[in-house]
XYZ file of C-alpha atoms in Angstrom:
522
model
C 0.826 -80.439 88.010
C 3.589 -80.969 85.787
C 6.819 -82.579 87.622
C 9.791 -79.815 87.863
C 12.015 -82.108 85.864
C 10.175 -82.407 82.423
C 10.144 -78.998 82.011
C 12.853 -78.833 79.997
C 10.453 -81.413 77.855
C 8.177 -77.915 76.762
C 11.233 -75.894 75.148
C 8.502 -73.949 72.651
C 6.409 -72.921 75.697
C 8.953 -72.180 78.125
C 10.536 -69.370 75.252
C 6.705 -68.100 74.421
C 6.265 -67.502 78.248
C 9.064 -65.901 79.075
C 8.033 -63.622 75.709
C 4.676 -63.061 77.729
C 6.461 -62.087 80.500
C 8.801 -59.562 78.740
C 5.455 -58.082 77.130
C 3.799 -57.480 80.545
C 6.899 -55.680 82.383
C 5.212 -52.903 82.361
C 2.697 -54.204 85.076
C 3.327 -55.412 88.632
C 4.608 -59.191 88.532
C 5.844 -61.581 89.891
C 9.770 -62.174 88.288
C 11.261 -65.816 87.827
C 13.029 -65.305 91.394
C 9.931 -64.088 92.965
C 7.697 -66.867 91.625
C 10.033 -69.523 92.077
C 10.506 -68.561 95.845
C 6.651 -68.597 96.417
C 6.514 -72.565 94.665
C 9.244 -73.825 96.257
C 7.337 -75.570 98.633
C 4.906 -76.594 96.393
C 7.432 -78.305 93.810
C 10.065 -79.191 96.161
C 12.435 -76.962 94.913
C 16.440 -76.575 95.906
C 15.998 -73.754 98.744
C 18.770 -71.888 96.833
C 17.022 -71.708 93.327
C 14.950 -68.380 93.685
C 18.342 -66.664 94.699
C 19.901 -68.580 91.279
C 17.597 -66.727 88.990
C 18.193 -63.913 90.814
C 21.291 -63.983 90.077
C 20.908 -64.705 86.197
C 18.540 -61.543 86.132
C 21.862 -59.557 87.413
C 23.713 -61.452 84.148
C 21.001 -60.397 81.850
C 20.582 -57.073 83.255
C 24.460 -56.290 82.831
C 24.333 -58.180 79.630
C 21.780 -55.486 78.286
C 23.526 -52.304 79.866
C 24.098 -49.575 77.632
C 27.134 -48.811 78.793
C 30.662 -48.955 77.206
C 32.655 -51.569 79.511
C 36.216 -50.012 77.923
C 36.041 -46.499 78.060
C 39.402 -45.111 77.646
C 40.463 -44.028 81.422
C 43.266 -41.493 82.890
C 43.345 -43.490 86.008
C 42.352 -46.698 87.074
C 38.706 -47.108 87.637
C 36.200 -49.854 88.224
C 34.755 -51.510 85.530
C 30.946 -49.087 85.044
C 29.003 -52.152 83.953
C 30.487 -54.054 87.383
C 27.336 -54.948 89.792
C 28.366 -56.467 93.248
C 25.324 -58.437 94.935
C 25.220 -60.210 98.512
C 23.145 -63.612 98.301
C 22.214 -65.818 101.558
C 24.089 -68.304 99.406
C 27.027 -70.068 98.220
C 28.274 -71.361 94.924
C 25.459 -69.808 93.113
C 28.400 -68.853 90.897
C 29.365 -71.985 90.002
C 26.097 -73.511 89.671
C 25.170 -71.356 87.216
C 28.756 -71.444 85.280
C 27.364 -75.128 84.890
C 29.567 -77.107 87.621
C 28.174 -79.655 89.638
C 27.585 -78.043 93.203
C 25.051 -77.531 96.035
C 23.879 -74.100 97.245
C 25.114 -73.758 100.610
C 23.609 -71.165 103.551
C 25.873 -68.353 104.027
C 26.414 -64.773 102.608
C 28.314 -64.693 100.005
C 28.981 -61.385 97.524
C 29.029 -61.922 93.546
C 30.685 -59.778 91.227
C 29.325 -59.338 87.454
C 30.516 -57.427 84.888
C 31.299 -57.174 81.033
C 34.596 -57.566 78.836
C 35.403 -55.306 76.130
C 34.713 -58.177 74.117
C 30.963 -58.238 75.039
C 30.943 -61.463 77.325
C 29.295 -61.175 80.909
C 31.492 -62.662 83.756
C 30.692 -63.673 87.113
C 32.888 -64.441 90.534
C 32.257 -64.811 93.849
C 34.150 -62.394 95.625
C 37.193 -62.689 97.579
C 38.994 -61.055 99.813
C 41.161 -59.693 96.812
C 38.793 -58.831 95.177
C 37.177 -56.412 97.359
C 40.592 -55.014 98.038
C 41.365 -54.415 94.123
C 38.239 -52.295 94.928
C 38.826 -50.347 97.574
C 42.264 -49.804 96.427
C 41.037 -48.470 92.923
C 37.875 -46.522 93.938
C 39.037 -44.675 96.631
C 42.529 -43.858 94.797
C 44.546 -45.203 97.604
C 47.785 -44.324 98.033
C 49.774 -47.803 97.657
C 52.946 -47.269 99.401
C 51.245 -46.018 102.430
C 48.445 -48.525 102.172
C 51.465 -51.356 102.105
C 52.970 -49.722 105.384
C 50.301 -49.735 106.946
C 49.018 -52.969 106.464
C 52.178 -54.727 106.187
C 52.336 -56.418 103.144
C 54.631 -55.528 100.433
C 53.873 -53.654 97.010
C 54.139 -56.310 95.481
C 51.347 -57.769 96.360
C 49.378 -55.427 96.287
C 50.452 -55.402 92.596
C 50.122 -58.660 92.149
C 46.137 -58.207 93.123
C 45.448 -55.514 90.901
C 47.076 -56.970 88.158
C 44.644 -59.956 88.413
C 42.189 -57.525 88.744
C 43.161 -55.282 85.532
C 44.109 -58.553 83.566
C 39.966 -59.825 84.761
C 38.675 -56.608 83.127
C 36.588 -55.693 86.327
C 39.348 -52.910 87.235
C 40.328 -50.742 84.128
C 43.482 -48.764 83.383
C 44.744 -46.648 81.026
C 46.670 -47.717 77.931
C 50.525 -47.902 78.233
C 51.963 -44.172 77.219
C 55.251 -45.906 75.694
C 54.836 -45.541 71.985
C 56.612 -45.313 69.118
C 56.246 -41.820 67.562
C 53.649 -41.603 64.907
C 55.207 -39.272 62.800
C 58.232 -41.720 62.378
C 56.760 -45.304 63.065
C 53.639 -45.521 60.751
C 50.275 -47.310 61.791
C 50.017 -48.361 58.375
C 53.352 -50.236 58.408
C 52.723 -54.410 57.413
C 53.572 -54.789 60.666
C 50.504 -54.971 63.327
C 49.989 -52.133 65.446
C 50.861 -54.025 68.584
C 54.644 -53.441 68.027
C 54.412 -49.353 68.270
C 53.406 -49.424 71.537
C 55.211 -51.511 74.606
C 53.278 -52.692 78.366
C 56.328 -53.559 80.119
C 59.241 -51.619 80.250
C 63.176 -53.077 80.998
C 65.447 -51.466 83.319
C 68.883 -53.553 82.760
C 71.141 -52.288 85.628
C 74.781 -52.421 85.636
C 75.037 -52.652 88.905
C 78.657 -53.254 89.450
C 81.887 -53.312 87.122
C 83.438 -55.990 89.159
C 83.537 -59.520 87.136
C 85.626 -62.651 87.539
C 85.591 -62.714 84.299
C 88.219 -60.529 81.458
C 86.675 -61.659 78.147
C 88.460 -60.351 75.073
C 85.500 -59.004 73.519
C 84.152 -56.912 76.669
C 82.858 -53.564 76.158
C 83.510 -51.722 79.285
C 86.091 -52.145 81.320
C 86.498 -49.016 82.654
C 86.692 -48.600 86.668
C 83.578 -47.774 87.959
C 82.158 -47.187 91.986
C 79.729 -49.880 92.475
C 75.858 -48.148 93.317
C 76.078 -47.200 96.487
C 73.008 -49.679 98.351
C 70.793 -46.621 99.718
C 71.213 -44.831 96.266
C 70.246 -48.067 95.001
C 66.922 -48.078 96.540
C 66.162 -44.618 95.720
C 66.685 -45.951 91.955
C 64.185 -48.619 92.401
C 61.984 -46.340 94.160
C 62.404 -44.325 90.706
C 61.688 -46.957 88.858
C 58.430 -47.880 90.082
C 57.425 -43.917 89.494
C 58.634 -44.292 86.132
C 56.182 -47.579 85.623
C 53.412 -46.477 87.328
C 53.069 -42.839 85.437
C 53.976 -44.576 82.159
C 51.347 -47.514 82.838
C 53.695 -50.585 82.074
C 54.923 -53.487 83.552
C 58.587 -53.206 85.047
C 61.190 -55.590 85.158
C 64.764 -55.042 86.340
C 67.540 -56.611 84.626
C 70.680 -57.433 86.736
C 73.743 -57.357 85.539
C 77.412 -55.908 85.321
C 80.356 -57.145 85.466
C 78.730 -59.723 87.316
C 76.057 -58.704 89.628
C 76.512 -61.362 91.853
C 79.486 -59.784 93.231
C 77.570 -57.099 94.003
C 78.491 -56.738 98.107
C 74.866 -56.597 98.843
C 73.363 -58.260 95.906
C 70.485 -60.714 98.112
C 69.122 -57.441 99.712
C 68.928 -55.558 96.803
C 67.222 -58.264 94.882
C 64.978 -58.189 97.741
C 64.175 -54.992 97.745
C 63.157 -54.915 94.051
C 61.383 -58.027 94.491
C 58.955 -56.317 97.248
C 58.504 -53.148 94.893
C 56.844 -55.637 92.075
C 59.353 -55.942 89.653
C 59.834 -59.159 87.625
C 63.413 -59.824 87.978
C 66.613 -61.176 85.497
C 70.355 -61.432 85.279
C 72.656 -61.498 82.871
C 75.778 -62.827 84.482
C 78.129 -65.956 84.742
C 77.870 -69.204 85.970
C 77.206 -68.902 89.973
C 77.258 -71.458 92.876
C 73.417 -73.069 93.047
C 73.233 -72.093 96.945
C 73.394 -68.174 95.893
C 70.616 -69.021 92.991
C 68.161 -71.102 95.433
C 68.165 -67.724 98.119
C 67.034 -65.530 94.989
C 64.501 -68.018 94.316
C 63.272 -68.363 97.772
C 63.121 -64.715 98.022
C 61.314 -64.762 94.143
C 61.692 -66.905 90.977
C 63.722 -65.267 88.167
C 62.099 -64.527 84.845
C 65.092 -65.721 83.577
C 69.331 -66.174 84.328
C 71.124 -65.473 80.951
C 75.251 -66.871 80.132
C 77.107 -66.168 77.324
C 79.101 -69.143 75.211
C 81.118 -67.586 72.066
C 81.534 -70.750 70.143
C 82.206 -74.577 71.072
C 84.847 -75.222 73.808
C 88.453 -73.909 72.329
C 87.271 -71.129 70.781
C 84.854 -69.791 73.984
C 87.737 -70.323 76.615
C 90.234 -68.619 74.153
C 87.771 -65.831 74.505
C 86.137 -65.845 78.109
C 89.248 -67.644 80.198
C 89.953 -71.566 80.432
C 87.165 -73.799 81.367
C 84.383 -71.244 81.146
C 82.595 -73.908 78.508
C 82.499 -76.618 80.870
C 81.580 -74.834 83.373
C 79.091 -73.150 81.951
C 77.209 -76.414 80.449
C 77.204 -77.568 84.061
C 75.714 -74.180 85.202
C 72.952 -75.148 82.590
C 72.412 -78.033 84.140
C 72.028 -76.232 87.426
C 69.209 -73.404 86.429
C 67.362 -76.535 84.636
C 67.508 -78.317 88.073
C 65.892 -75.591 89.982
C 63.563 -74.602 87.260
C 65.057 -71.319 85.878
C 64.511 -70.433 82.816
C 67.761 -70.423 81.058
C 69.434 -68.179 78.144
C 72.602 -68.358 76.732
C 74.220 -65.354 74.278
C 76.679 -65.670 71.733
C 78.055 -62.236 70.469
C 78.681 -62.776 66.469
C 82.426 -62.138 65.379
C 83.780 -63.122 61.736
C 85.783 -66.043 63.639
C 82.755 -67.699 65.492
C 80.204 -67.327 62.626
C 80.272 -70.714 61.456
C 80.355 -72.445 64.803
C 77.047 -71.158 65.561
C 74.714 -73.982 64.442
C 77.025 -76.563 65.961
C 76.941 -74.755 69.200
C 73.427 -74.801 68.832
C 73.066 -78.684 68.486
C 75.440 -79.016 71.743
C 72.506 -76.854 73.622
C 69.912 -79.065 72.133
C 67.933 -79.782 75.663
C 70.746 -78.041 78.030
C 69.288 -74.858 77.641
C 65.786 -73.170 77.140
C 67.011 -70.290 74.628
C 69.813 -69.645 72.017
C 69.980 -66.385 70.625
C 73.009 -64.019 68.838
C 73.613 -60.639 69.005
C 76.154 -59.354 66.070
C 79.291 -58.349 67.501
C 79.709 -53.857 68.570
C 83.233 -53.118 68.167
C 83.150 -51.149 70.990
C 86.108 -51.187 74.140
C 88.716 -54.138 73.762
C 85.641 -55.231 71.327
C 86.935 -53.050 68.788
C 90.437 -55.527 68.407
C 87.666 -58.064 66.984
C 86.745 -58.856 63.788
C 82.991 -58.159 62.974
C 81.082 -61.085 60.675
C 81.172 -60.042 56.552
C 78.592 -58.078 55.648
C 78.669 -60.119 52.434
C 76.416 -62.816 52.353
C 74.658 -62.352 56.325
C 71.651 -63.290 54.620
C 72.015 -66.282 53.493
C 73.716 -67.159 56.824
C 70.368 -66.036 58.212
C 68.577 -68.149 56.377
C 71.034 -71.239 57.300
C 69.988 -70.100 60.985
C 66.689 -69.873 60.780
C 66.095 -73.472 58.524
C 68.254 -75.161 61.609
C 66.033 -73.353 63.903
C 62.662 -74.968 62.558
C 64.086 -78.110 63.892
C 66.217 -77.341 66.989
C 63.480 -75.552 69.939
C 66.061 -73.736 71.440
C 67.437 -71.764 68.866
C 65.759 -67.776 69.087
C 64.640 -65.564 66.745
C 66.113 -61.868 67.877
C 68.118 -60.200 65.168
C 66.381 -57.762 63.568
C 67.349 -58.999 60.170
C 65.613 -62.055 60.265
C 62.887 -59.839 59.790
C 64.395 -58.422 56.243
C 64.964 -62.230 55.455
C 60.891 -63.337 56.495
C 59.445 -59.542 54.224
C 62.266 -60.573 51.479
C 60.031 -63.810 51.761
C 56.634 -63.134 52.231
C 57.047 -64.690 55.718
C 55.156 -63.162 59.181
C 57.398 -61.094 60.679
C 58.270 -60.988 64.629
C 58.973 -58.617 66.773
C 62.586 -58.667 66.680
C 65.277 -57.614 68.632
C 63.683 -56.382 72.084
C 59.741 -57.274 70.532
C 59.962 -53.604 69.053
C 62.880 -54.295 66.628
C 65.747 -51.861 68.164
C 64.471 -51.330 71.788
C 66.932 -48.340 72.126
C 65.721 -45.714 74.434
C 62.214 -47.538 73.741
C 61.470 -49.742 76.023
C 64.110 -50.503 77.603
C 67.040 -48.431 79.383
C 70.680 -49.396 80.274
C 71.789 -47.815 83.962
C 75.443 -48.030 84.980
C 77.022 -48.922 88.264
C 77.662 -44.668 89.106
C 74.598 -43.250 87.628
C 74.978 -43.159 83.843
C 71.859 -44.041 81.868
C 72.333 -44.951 78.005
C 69.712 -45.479 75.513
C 71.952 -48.935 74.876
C 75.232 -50.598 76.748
C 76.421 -52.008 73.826
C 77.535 -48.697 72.644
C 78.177 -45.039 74.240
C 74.838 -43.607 74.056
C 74.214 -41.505 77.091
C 71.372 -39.729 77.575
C 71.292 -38.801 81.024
C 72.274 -39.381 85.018
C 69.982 -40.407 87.668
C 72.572 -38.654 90.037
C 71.012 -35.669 88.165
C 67.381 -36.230 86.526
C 64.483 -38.751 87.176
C 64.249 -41.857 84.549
C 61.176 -40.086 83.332
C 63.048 -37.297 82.877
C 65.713 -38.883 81.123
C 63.480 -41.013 79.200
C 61.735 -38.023 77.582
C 64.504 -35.351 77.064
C 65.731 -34.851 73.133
C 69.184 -37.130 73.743
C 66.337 -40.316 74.780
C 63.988 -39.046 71.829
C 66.836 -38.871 68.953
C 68.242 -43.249 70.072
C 64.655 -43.647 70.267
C 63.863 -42.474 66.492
C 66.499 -43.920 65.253
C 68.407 -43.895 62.075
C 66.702 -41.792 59.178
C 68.092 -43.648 56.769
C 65.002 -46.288 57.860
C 62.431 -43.778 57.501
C 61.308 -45.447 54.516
C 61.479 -48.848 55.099
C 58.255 -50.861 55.673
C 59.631 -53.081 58.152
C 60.861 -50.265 60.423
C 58.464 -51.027 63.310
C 60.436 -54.338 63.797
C 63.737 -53.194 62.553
C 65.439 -50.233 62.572
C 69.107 -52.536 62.263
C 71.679 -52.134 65.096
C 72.639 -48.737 66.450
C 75.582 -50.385 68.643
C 76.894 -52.595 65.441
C 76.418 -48.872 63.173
C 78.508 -47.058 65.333
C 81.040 -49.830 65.868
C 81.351 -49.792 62.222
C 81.981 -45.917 62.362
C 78.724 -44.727 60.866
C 76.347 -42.268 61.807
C 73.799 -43.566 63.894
C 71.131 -41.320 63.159
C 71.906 -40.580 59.567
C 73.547 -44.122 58.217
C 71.680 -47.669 57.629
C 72.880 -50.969 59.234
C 75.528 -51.819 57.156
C 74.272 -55.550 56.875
C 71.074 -54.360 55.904
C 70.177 -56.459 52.329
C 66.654 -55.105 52.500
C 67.210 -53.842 48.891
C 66.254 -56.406 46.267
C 69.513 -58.278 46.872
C 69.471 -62.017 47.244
C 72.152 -62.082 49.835
């Protein structure tokens, strides 16, 4: 009798007997599972090894299905090649994934199924799991199911997220997209930046700010969101997410949302509907930033610096600089991801790369955004036209060796096709984001396609955000400027409605006037 452990010795005869056994299905046999269980006696087998093959029979037969494991879906469904099997065992799983383990007695369900890609995976199933499940096949209603059981949305989120990102759960493609008859497939740029999975709701959420920068906007008086108004906004939200099948994060900001009155509950309460969560605000004591991170870490806190020190405090008050380098130094401490924003005027323009070296390790991102004469903006002086891209490509050469300086204006884009370079996704990831995938929400209602200019497009006083999002106002930001309907790069593009209207142009007739995608060097 030939000892268990030198059969791996007989590699020819092991593959023409299992070819024998393939040829004779048709006949009543004895399997691999079935005739190792009758021999494990006689070869002192591992008690658990019958219910091993077993289990690689379930791999092979869900290997060989002749079924589609993506089928395009109009609700979330379970995966159809998915197989769930109880075994008397343990870690059958990861003995066969190849780690080092011992079958232990107990019950234990598996899960297999197949990618989209082809590959078989296997998992012994949780707890989570088997909720994903149940939550998916029976269509359960999640708010309810959260009530009742307790736990937040969020978490129940959270576990079908794992579950949709593990392939065994499926859901239907995100429904924001670019429109086709204006943003063409056949752009250069890959088809991943016409359509968007996560959608950004930056909230206004107050006027008041300690700070009275020179360049601001708004600062027009506006009524705080009233807190239960609030909620129903967030409970909005979530609709608006869930119908369109994306990701949602809320944006805080103002003024400066911290001053919010009830700011802590608030962030709470978007925190337990599964939102990721930002600000954009000023420098804050680092007792009110370690309750938002107990309640749930921020994606990310974003300042704004315009300049090194005199210049900044001669636009944002006296001692903002310092203060907000220590701030830096705070968010770093507590491990939040930290921006900082410099809005481009003709005076700063030149004290951008030496900003950037004084970040060098303070902060995790440096990015620009080209000044919108817009409010007491509008006393400013926007950068020359003349000559932006070659002050682009001074920017982006530093950039190669500084790791916090950010790509984001859309330009850069003209200056990497102008080059042959890969392009990025610019601005928001979609080039202009206006009305795309992202909205702007003021403090009493107001929704704009962007905040850097007026571009209202509806009320949630009046209309849902899906409503909003889809009327003609949303659909014309969203489209653009014709004056890009041409342009190859559009997809990632599409220039800067806010700094176009600013300038006094037609936004949906005029091009970006810093636009050198024309055969110019500059």
């Amino acid at each position: 009798m030939v000892p268990i452990e030198m059969i791996s010795d007989y590699p020819r005869s092991q593959a023409i007997l299992a070819q024998s056994l393939r040829a004779n299905d048709k006949r009543p046999s004895l399997g691999m599972a079935d005739w190792l269980a009758s021999h494990v006696k006689d070869f002192h087998l591992p008690p658990f090894l019958p219910d091993l093959a077993r289990l690689e029979e379930l791999v092979a037969e869900v290997e060989r299905l002749e079924v589609d494991p993506a089928p395009p879906v109009e609700r979330g469904i379970v995966n159809p090649t998915l197989r769930l099997a109880q075994f008397p065992w343990q870690n059958l799983a990861p003995i066969l994934a190849g780690r080092d383990e011992e079958g232990r007695p107990g019950e234990q369900l598996v899960l297999v199924w197949r990618l989209a890609s082809g590959a078989v995976r296997y998992k012994n199933a949780g707890p989570q799991d088997l909720l994903a499940l149940k939550l998916v096949e029976e269509d359960v209603d999640l708010a309810q199911a959260a009530v009742e059981h307790g736990v937040t949305l969020a978490y129940l989120d959270r576990i079908l997220e794992r579950a949709e990102d593990e392939e065994y759960i499926l859901v239907p493609e995100t429904t924001i997209r670019r429109d086709p008859s204006v943003f063409k497939a056949n752009d250069v740029t890959a088809k991943r930046y016409l359509s968007s999975s996560a959608f950004t709701l930056q909230w206004h959420i107050t006027q008041a700010c300690d700070l009275h920068c020179k360049h601001c906007y708004d600062r027009t008086s506006r009524t705080a969101v009233a807190y239960d108004q609030a909620l129903t906004i967030l409970d909005d939200f979530r609709a608006f997410c869930r119908e369109h099948h994306v990701y949602g994060q809320v944006t805080f900001t103002g003024g400066n949302p911290l001053l919010y009155p009830r700011f802590s509950e608030l962030y709470q309460a978007a925190s337990a509907r599964g939102f990721q969560l930002a600000i954009l605000g000023n420098p804050a004591p680092r007792e009110s930033l370690e309750e938002l991170q107990a309640i749930q870490p921020l994606e990310f806190y974003q300042v704004s610096l315009e300049g090194l020190s005199e210049h900044n405090d001669h636009i944002r008050g006296a001692g903002h600089f310092r203060r907000t380098i220590e701030f830096l130094a705070i968010l770093k401490d507590l491990g939040i991801y930290s921006m900082v924003m410099l809005t481009l005027t003709r005076e700063n323009q030149e004290q951008v790369l030496p900003l950037a070296e004084v970040l060098r390790g303070k902060v995790d991102l440096f990015n620009f955004n080209r000044l919108a004469m817009v409010g007491e903006g509008a006393q400013l002086l926007s950068a020359p036209t003349k000559g932006y891209g070659g002050f682009l490509r001074r920017y982006y050469e530093a950039s190669l060796a500084n790791p916090c300086m950010g790509l984001k204006d859309n330009h850069l884009n003209t200056l990497f096709a102008k080059d042959g370079r890969e392009l990025f996704g610019g601005c928001t990831g979609y080039g202009c984001g206006a009305a795309f995938n992202f909205l702007s929400l003021l403090a009493e209602g107001e929704v704009h396609a962007c905040r850097k200019f007026p571009s209202h497009i509806g009320n949630t006083c009046e209309s849902t955000l899906s409503e909003i999002y889809h009327s003609e106002a949303a659909r014309k930001y969203r489209a653009g400027s014709q004056a890009c309907n041409d342009c190859k790069i559009r997809a990632v593009c599409g220039g800067c409605l806010a700094v176009s209207h600013g300038m006094g142009l037609d936004v949906f007739t005029e091009k970006d006037p810093y636009c050198f995608f024309d055969g110019s060097s500059d």
